[in-house]
CSV table of C-alpha atoms in Angstrom, one decimal:
chain,number,residue,atom,x,y,z
K,134,MET,CA,-46.3,24.8,-27.4
K,135,ALA,CA,-44.5,22.0,-25.5
K,136,SER,CA,-41.2,22.9,-23.9
K,137,VAL,CA,-38.2,20.7,-24.2
K,138,VAL,CA,-36.4,20.3,-20.9
K,139,SER,CA,-32.8,19.0,-20.9
K,140,VAL,CA,-32.0,17.1,-17.8
K,141,TRP,CA,-28.3,16.5,-16.9
K,142,SER,CA,-27.6,13.7,-14.5
K,143,CYS,CA,-25.2,14.3,-11.6
K,144,THR,CA,-24.5,10.6,-11.3
K,145,LYS,CA,-20.7,10.0,-10.8
K,146,GLN,CA,-19.2,8.3,-13.9
K,147,PRO,CA,-17.0,5.2,-13.4
K,148,TYR,CA,-13.7,6.7,-14.5
K,149,TYR,CA,-10.6,4.5,-14.2
K,150,ASP,CA,-7.9,5.7,-11.9
K,151,ILE,CA,-5.0,7.3,-13.7
K,152,PRO,CA,-1.6,6.9,-12.1
K,153,ARG,CA,-0.3,10.2,-10.8
K,154,ASP,CA,2.9,11.3,-8.9
K,155,GLU,CA,3.0,13.1,-5.5
K,156,ASN,CA,2.4,16.4,-7.4
K,157,GLY,CA,-0.7,15.1,-9.1
K,158,ASN,CA,0.9,14.8,-12.5
K,159,VAL,CA,-0.1,12.0,-14.7
K,160,VAL,CA,2.5,9.2,-14.8
K,161,ILE,CA,3.1,7.7,-18.2
K,162,THR,CA,3.7,4.1,-17.6
K,163,GLY,CA,5.7,1.6,-19.7
K,164,VAL,CA,4.5,-1.3,-21.8
K,165,ALA,CA,4.9,-4.9,-20.6
K,166,LYS,CA,7.8,-6.8,-22.2
K,167,THR,CA,7.9,-10.6,-22.3
K,168,THR,CA,10.8,-12.7,-23.4
K,169,SER,CA,11.8,-16.4,-23.6
K,170,ALA,CA,14.6,-18.5,-25.0
K,171,GLY,CA,11.8,-20.8,-26.2
K,172,ILE,CA,11.8,-24.5,-26.5
K,173,THR,CA,13.0,-27.0,-29.2
K,174,THR,CA,12.6,-30.6,-29.9
K,175,LEU,CA,15.6,-31.4,-27.6
K,176,ASP,CA,14.4,-29.3,-24.6
K,177,ASP,CA,12.4,-30.6,-21.6
K,178,ASN,CA,11.1,-27.2,-20.5
K,179,PHE,CA,10.9,-23.5,-21.2
K,180,THR,CA,11.0,-20.3,-19.1
K,181,VAL,CA,9.1,-17.1,-19.8
K,182,THR,CA,9.9,-13.8,-18.1
K,183,SER,CA,7.6,-10.8,-18.2
K,184,TYR,CA,8.5,-7.2,-17.2
K,185,LEU,CA,5.3,-5.6,-15.9
K,186,PRO,CA,6.0,-1.8,-15.4
K,187,ASN,CA,2.4,-1.0,-14.4
K,188,ALA,CA,2.4,-3.5,-11.5
K,189,LYS,CA,3.9,-3.2,-8.1
K,190,SER,CA,6.5,-5.2,-6.2
K,191,GLY,CA,4.7,-8.0,-4.3
K,192,ASP,CA,1.8,-8.2,-6.7
K,193,VAL,CA,0.7,-11.7,-7.4
K,194,MET,CA,0.4,-12.5,-11.1
K,195,LYS,CA,-1.9,-15.4,-12.2
K,196,VAL,CA,-0.2,-17.3,-15.0
K,197,GLU,CA,-1.7,-20.0,-17.2
K,198,LEU,CA,-1.4,-21.6,-20.6
K,199,LEU,CA,-3.8,-21.3,-23.5
K,200,GLN,CA,-3.9,-23.8,-26.4
K,201,LEU,CA,-6.1,-24.5,-29.4
K,202,GLN,CA,-8.9,-26.7,-28.1
K,203,THR,CA,-12.4,-27.8,-29.1
K,204,PRO,CA,-14.9,-26.3,-26.7
K,205,THR,CA,-16.9,-28.7,-24.5
K,206,SER,CA,-20.0,-27.4,-26.3
K,207,GLY,CA,-18.4,-28.4,-29.7
K,208,GLY,CA,-17.5,-26.2,-32.7
K,209,SER,CA,-14.3,-25.1,-34.1
K,210,LEU,CA,-10.9,-24.9,-32.3
K,211,GLN,CA,-10.4,-22.0,-30.0
K,212,LEU,CA,-7.6,-20.7,-27.8
K,213,LEU,CA,-8.7,-21.9,-24.4
K,214,PRO,CA,-7.1,-22.3,-20.9
K,215,MET,CA,-5.3,-25.6,-20.3
K,216,ALA,CA,-6.3,-27.5,-17.2
K,217,GLY,CA,-3.6,-27.9,-14.6
K,218,THR,CA,-1.4,-25.0,-15.9
K,219,GLN,CA,-2.5,-22.3,-13.5
K,220,LYS,CA,0.3,-20.9,-11.4
K,221,GLU,CA,0.9,-17.8,-9.3
K,222,VAL,CA,4.1,-15.7,-9.4
K,223,THR,CA,4.9,-12.9,-7.0
K,224,LEU,CA,6.7,-9.9,-8.6
K,225,GLY,CA,10.0,-8.9,-7.2
K,226,SER,CA,11.5,-5.4,-6.9
K,227,ASP,CA,12.5,-5.6,-10.6
K,228,LEU,CA,8.8,-5.9,-11.5
K,229,LYS,CA,9.6,-9.2,-13.4
K,230,ALA,CA,7.5,-12.4,-13.2
K,231,THR,CA,9.2,-15.6,-14.3
K,232,VAL,CA,7.5,-18.9,-14.9
K,233,ASN,CA,8.6,-22.3,-16.1
K,234,TYR,CA,6.6,-25.1,-17.7
K,235,THR,CA,7.7,-28.6,-18.8
K,236,ARG,CA,7.1,-29.7,-22.3
K,237,ASN,CA,4.7,-32.3,-20.9
K,238,GLU,CA,2.7,-29.7,-19.0
K,239,ALA,CA,2.4,-27.6,-22.2
K,240,LYS,CA,1.5,-30.7,-24.3
K,241,LEU,CA,4.1,-29.7,-26.9
K,242,VAL,CA,4.6,-32.8,-29.0
K,243,ASN,CA,5.3,-31.9,-32.7
K,244,VAL,CA,7.2,-29.1,-34.3
K,245,GLY,CA,4.8,-26.2,-34.8
K,246,ASP,CA,2.7,-26.9,-31.7
K,247,TYR,CA,2.4,-23.8,-29.5
K,248,VAL,CA,0.9,-22.4,-26.3
K,249,THR,CA,0.1,-18.9,-25.3
K,250,VAL,CA,1.4,-17.9,-21.8
K,251,THR,CA,-0.8,-15.3,-20.0
K,252,PHE,CA,0.1,-13.1,-17.1
K,253,ALA,CA,-2.8,-11.3,-15.3
K,254,GLY,CA,-2.6,-9.0,-12.3
K,255,LYS,CA,-4.5,-6.1,-10.7
K,256,THR,CA,-2.8,-3.4,-12.8
K,257,ASP,CA,-0.9,-5.1,-15.6
K,258,ALA,CA,-1.1,-8.1,-17.9
K,259,ALA,CA,0.9,-9.7,-20.7
K,260,THR,CA,0.7,-12.6,-23.2
K,261,PHE,CA,3.4,-14.5,-25.0
K,262,ARG,CA,3.4,-17.3,-27.6
K,263,VAL,CA,5.8,-20.2,-27.3
K,264,ASN,CA,6.3,-22.4,-30.3
K,265,LEU,CA,8.0,-25.8,-30.4
K,266,LYS,CA,10.8,-25.5,-32.9
K,267,GLU,CA,13.2,-28.0,-34.6
K,268,ALA,CA,16.5,-28.1,-32.7
K,269,ALA,CA,18.5,-29.4,-35.6
K,270,ALA,CA,19.0,-28.0,-39.1
K,271,VAL,CA,20.8,-29.4,-42.1
K,272,SER,CA,21.8,-27.3,-45.1
K,273,ASN,CA,21.6,-28.3,-48.8
K,274,PRO,CA,24.8,-29.8,-50.2
K,275,GLN,CA,27.3,-27.0,-50.4
K,276,PHE,CA,30.8,-26.1,-51.6
K,277,ASN,CA,32.6,-23.1,-50.1
K,278,GLY,CA,29.4,-22.0,-48.5
K,279,LYS,CA,27.2,-22.1,-51.6
K,280,ASP,CA,24.6,-24.6,-52.6
K,281,VAL,CA,25.6,-27.0,-55.3
K,282,ASP,CA,24.1,-30.0,-57.1
K,283,VAL,CA,25.5,-33.4,-56.1
K,284,ILE,CA,27.2,-34.4,-59.4
K,285,ARG,CA,28.9,-37.7,-60.2
K,286,GLY,CA,32.6,-37.1,-60.7
K,287,ALA,CA,32.6,-33.5,-59.5
K,288,GLY,CA,34.3,-34.1,-56.1
K,289,THR,CA,33.0,-33.9,-52.6
K,290,ALA,CA,30.5,-31.4,-51.3
K,291,SER,CA,29.2,-31.3,-47.8
K,292,PHE,CA,26.1,-30.7,-45.6
K,293,LYS,CA,26.4,-28.4,-42.6
K,294,ALA,CA,24.5,-29.9,-39.7
K,295,THR,CA,23.8,-27.8,-36.6
K,296,VAL,CA,21.9,-28.5,-33.4
K,297,THR,CA,20.9,-25.6,-31.2
K,298,PRO,CA,18.6,-26.4,-28.3
K,299,ALA,CA,17.1,-23.4,-26.5
K,300,SER,CA,18.6,-24.6,-23.2
K,301,GLY,CA,22.2,-24.1,-24.4
K,302,ALA,CA,25.0,-25.5,-26.5
K,303,TYR,CA,24.7,-29.0,-27.8
K,304,ALA,CA,27.4,-31.3,-26.5
K,305,GLY,CA,26.3,-34.5,-28.1
K,306,ASN,CA,27.0,-36.1,-31.4
K,307,ILE,CA,25.0,-36.0,-34.6
K,308,VAL,CA,24.8,-39.5,-35.9
K,309,VAL,CA,24.7,-39.6,-39.7
K,310,LYS,CA,23.7,-42.5,-41.8
K,311,LYS,CA,22.9,-43.0,-45.5
K,312,LYS,CA,21.2,-45.5,-47.8
K,313,ASN,CA,21.3,-45.5,-51.6
K,314,GLY,CA,17.6,-46.3,-52.2
K,315,THR,CA,14.4,-46.6,-50.2
K,316,ASN,CA,14.7,-50.3,-49.5
K,317,GLU,CA,18.4,-50.4,-48.9
K,318,PRO,CA,19.9,-50.8,-45.4
K,319,TRP,CA,21.3,-47.8,-43.6
K,320,GLN,CA,25.1,-47.4,-43.6
K,321,SER,CA,27.1,-45.3,-41.1
K,322,VAL,CA,28.6,-42.1,-42.3
K,323,GLY,CA,30.0,-41.2,-38.9
K,324,ASN,CA,29.4,-39.1,-35.7
K,325,PHE,CA,29.8,-35.3,-36.1
K,326,ALA,CA,29.7,-32.3,-33.8
K,327,SER,CA,27.2,-29.5,-34.3
K,328,GLY,CA,28.5,-27.3,-37.2
K,329,ASP,CA,30.7,-30.0,-38.7
K,330,ALA,CA,30.8,-30.6,-42.5
K,331,VAL,CA,29.2,-33.9,-43.4
K,332,PRO,CA,30.6,-35.2,-46.8
K,333,VAL,CA,28.4,-35.9,-49.7
K,334,SER,CA,29.8,-37.1,-53.1
K,335,GLY,CA,28.1,-38.2,-56.3
K,336,ASP,CA,30.7,-41.0,-56.5
K,337,ASP,CA,29.0,-42.7,-53.5
K,338,PHE,CA,25.9,-43.4,-55.6
K,339,ALA,CA,25.7,-46.9,-57.2
K,340,ILE,CA,25.4,-47.1,-60.9
K,341,GLY,CA,21.8,-46.8,-61.9
K,342,LYS,CA,20.8,-45.5,-58.4
K,343,ASP,CA,20.4,-41.7,-58.4
K,344,THR,CA,18.8,-41.1,-55.0
K,345,MET,CA,20.6,-41.2,-51.6
K,346,PHE,CA,18.9,-40.7,-48.3
K,347,TYR,CA,20.8,-39.2,-45.4
K,348,SER,CA,19.6,-39.4,-41.7
K,349,PHE,CA,20.9,-36.9,-39.1
K,350,THR,CA,20.0,-37.9,-35.5
K,351,SER,CA,20.7,-35.9,-32.3
K,352,THR,CA,19.6,-36.8,-28.8
K,353,GLN,CA,19.3,-34.9,-25.5
K,354,ALA,CA,17.2,-34.9,-22.4
K,355,GLY,CA,15.5,-38.1,-23.4
K,356,TYR,CA,14.4,-36.6,-26.7
K,357,THR,CA,15.5,-37.5,-30.2
K,358,ASP,CA,15.5,-35.2,-33.3
K,359,GLU,CA,15.9,-36.8,-36.7
K,360,ILE,CA,16.1,-35.1,-40.1
K,361,VAL,CA,16.1,-37.1,-43.2
K,362,LYS,CA,17.2,-35.5,-46.5
K,363,SER,CA,17.1,-37.1,-50.0
K,364,VAL,CA,19.7,-36.2,-52.6
K,365,VAL,CA,19.5,-36.9,-56.3
K,366,ALA,CA,22.9,-37.3,-58.1
K,367,SER,CA,23.2,-35.6,-61.5
K,368,ALA,CA,25.1,-36.8,-64.5
K,369,PRO,CA,28.3,-34.8,-65.0
K,370,TYR,CA,27.8,-31.4,-66.6
K,371,PHE,CA,29.6,-28.2,-67.1
K,372,LEU,CA,29.1,-26.0,-64.0
K,373,LEU,CA,29.1,-22.6,-65.5
K,374,LYS,CA,28.0,-20.8,-68.6
K,375,LYS,CA,29.7,-17.5,-69.6
K,376,SER,CA,30.2,-15.3,-72.7
K,377,GLY,CA,33.0,-13.2,-74.2
K,378,VAL,CA,34.4,-11.2,-77.1
K,379,LEU,CA,37.7,-11.3,-78.9
K,380,ASP,CA,38.4,-8.1,-80.7
K,381,VAL,CA,41.4,-6.8,-82.6
K,382,THR,CA,41.2,-3.5,-80.8
K,383,ALA,CA,44.3,-3.0,-78.7
K,384,GLY,CA,43.9,-4.6,-75.3
K,385,LYS,CA,41.0,-6.8,-76.3
K,386,ASP,CA,42.6,-9.4,-78.6
K,387,GLY,CA,43.0,-11.9,-75.8
K,388,PHE,CA,40.6,-13.4,-73.3
K,389,ASN,CA,40.8,-15.1,-70.0
K,390,LEU,CA,38.3,-18.0,-69.9
K,391,LEU,CA,38.8,-18.3,-66.1
K,392,ASN,CA,37.8,-14.8,-65.0
K,393,GLY,CA,35.7,-13.8,-68.1
K,394,LYS,CA,37.8,-10.7,-68.9
K,395,ALA,CA,39.3,-9.4,-72.1
K,396,VAL,CA,43.1,-8.9,-72.0
K,397,ALA,CA,45.8,-8.1,-74.5
K,398,ALA,CA,47.0,-11.1,-76.6
K,399,THR,CA,50.5,-10.6,-75.0
K,400,ASP,CA,49.1,-10.8,-71.5
K,401,THR,CA,50.1,-13.9,-69.5
K,402,LYS,CA,46.4,-14.4,-68.5
K,403,GLY,CA,45.2,-14.5,-72.1
K,404,VAL,CA,44.1,-18.2,-72.4
K,405,ILE,CA,42.9,-17.6,-76.0
K,406,THR,CA,43.7,-14.9,-78.6
K,407,ILE,CA,42.3,-13.8,-81.9
K,408,GLY,CA,44.0,-14.2,-85.2
K,409,THR,CA,43.0,-12.1,-88.3
K,410,ASN,CA,44.8,-13.6,-91.2
K,411,PRO,CA,42.8,-15.8,-91.4
K,412,LEU,CA,40.3,-15.2,-88.6
K,413,SER,CA,41.0,-17.7,-85.8
K,414,ILE,CA,40.8,-18.5,-82.2
K,415,ASN,CA,44.2,-19.5,-80.9
K,416,GLN,CA,45.9,-20.8,-77.7
K,417,GLY,CA,47.4,-17.8,-76.0
K,418,ALA,CA,51.2,-17.9,-76.5
K,419,ALA,CA,52.0,-15.8,-73.5
K,420,TRP,CA,49.8,-17.9,-71.2
K,421,ALA,CA,50.7,-21.4,-72.6
K,422,THR,CA,53.9,-21.9,-70.7
K,423,GLY,CA,55.1,-24.3,-68.0
K,424,GLY,CA,52.8,-27.1,-69.1
K,425,LYS,CA,49.7,-25.0,-69.5
K,426,GLY,CA,47.7,-25.2,-72.7
K,427,ILE,CA,44.3,-25.4,-74.3
K,428,SER,CA,43.2,-27.6,-77.2
K,429,PHE,CA,40.0,-28.0,-79.2
K,430,VAL,CA,38.0,-30.7,-81.1
K,431,ALA,CA,35.0,-29.8,-83.3
K,432,SER,CA,31.6,-30.6,-81.9
K,433,SER,CA,27.9,-29.7,-82.5
K,434,ALA,CA,25.2,-27.4,-81.3
K,435,ASN,CA,23.3,-30.5,-80.0
K,436,THR,CA,26.2,-31.5,-77.8
K,437,TYR,CA,26.6,-28.0,-76.5
K,438,ASN,CA,22.9,-27.7,-75.6
K,439,LEU,CA,22.9,-31.2,-74.1
K,440,ASN,CA,25.5,-30.0,-71.6
K,441,ASN,CA,26.7,-33.5,-70.8
K,442,LEU,CA,30.3,-33.7,-69.7
K,443,THR,CA,30.7,-37.4,-70.6
K,444,THR,CA,29.3,-36.9,-74.1
K,445,ALA,CA,31.6,-33.9,-74.7
K,446,LYS,CA,34.7,-35.7,-73.4
K,447,ASN,CA,34.0,-38.7,-75.6
K,448,GLU,CA,33.9,-36.5,-78.6
K,449,PHE,CA,37.2,-34.9,-77.7
K,450,MET,CA,38.9,-38.3,-77.1
K,451,ALA,CA,37.6,-39.5,-80.5
K,452,GLY,CA,38.9,-36.4,-82.3
K,453,ILE,CA,42.3,-34.8,-83.1
K,454,PRO,CA,43.0,-31.9,-80.7
K,455,VAL,CA,44.3,-28.7,-82.2
K,456,THR,CA,45.4,-25.4,-80.6
K,457,SER,CA,44.0,-23.1,-83.3
K,458,ILE,CA,40.4,-23.2,-84.7
K,459,ASP,CA,38.5,-21.5,-87.5
K,460,PRO,CA,35.4,-19.9,-85.9
K,461,SER,CA,33.5,-20.0,-89.2
K,462,SER,CA,34.2,-23.7,-89.9
K,463,GLY,CA,31.4,-26.3,-89.4
K,464,THR,CA,29.0,-25.5,-86.6
K,465,GLY,CA,31.3,-23.1,-84.8
K,466,VAL,CA,31.1,-25.4,-81.7
K,467,TYR,CA,34.1,-27.0,-80.1
K,468,VAL,CA,35.0,-29.1,-77.0
K,469,PHE,CA,38.1,-27.9,-75.2
K,470,LYS,CA,40.5,-29.2,-72.6
K,471,LEU,CA,42.2,-26.5,-70.6
K,472,VAL,CA,45.3,-27.4,-68.5
K,473,ASN,CA,46.1,-24.7,-66.0
K,474,GLY,CA,48.7,-26.5,-63.9
K,475,GLY,CA,50.1,-29.8,-62.8
K,476,SER,CA,47.3,-31.2,-60.4
K,477,PRO,CA,44.2,-33.1,-61.5
K,478,SER,CA,42.0,-30.2,-60.5
K,479,ASP,CA,43.9,-27.9,-62.9
K,480,VAL,CA,42.4,-29.7,-65.8
K,481,LEU,CA,39.1,-28.0,-66.9
K,482,TRP,CA,36.8,-29.2,-69.5
K,483,GLY,CA,34.5,-27.0,-71.5
K,484,MET,CA,32.8,-26.1,-74.7
K,485,VAL,CA,32.8,-22.9,-76.8
K,486,LYS,CA,30.1,-21.8,-79.3
K,487,VAL,CA,30.7,-19.0,-81.8
K,488,ASN,CA,27.7,-16.6,-82.0
K,489,LYS,CA,28.8,-13.8,-84.2
K,490,ILE,CA,31.8,-13.0,-86.5
K,491,THR,CA,32.8,-9.6,-87.8
K,492,PRO,CA,35.4,-10.3,-90.6
K,493,ALA,CA,38.9,-9.4,-89.7
K,494,SER,CA,37.6,-7.7,-86.5
K,495,SER,CA,35.9,-9.6,-83.8
K,496,ILE,CA,34.4,-12.9,-82.6
K,497,GLU,CA,31.5,-13.1,-80.1
K,498,PHE,CA,31.1,-16.4,-78.3
K,499,GLU,CA,29.7,-18.1,-75.3
K,500,TYR,CA,31.2,-21.0,-73.4
K,501,ARG,CA,30.6,-23.7,-70.8
K,502,ILE,CA,33.4,-24.5,-68.4
K,503,GLY,CA,34.2,-26.3,-65.2
K,504,ASN,CA,33.5,-29.9,-64.2
K,505,LEU,CA,34.7,-30.1,-60.5
K,506,TYR,CA,33.6,-28.2,-57.4
K,507,ASP,CA,37.2,-27.0,-57.1
K,508,HIS,CA,36.8,-25.1,-60.3
K,509,LEU,CA,34.1,-22.9,-58.7
K,510,ALA,CA,36.9,-21.3,-56.7
K,511,VAL,CA,39.0,-20.7,-59.9
K,512,ILE,CA,36.4,-19.6,-62.4
K,513,GLN,CA,35.1,-16.1,-61.6
């Protein structure tokens, strides 16, 4: 019978040294942390700092940049060292290594280009990706901080244009131009500081030309950043669609079309009220004082669904306005003009459509309201 002999080698294994303190206890070291303010399209250089807790003061870190490149042997793109980017940095007592590269050294040309910065030493290493980012940003057209459509006749909205280079606050101007059509010449809108509101109005669009182009240009350190946005102007329409109920129940026989809440018919906020003999929708008597009022002209479901302010106003102007309507008459759809004060922005146009009637009891309806950006701050 053959015997099996187990032979154990006494060869010393190549274990890695484990850091220990003076008492022989294992030292749990930290993890490298690398930071950078980055680089934008208006910066000439970037700085990267790496904290290397496993290294020692005086250690020399070899630093270089890697970028996607095609190998000399061919094939697909790979992250490879960039020629001419090798540098050496000596760690200070804070165990930090700081390196700076120019945009030209890193070959960062277009937004989205990036390099990987590598730090390599005897006992620690780190990597960090630096992306070339857009310095400027332009919001959509806004009113009171909220995005809005650009609508003919609705008033003036604004862009918010900001420029934030990685190197610090932008002290230059943002030059804004516009042109109403691809082949039209650029016209000056003005020079603005970063964060300023840049006006945009549907009334600036020529008749028959619905597209406006806006150019936002900022310059720093020999670089130029331009953002071009196109805006399409909409035909006037009612900005909001809401619903409500008029009910003979106490406290619900009035309704405030501005905040969408039921109130008592005797409440001074009751824009409309319900009548029961016969069933009707009326101008609120307690509200309609001091020049305030609401009047109606019969319309159609087609006009309501079209949601075109011009069409609705034309129907109103062609009709005979009344302050009390029969919800069961005709199509149950009406155009209304609501006057809430003495300024032009206090005139609100809208439409109401009756959806359900409970005889001598309640009226359920929906309505469109508001035709100016200013109304967005009034209608809740």
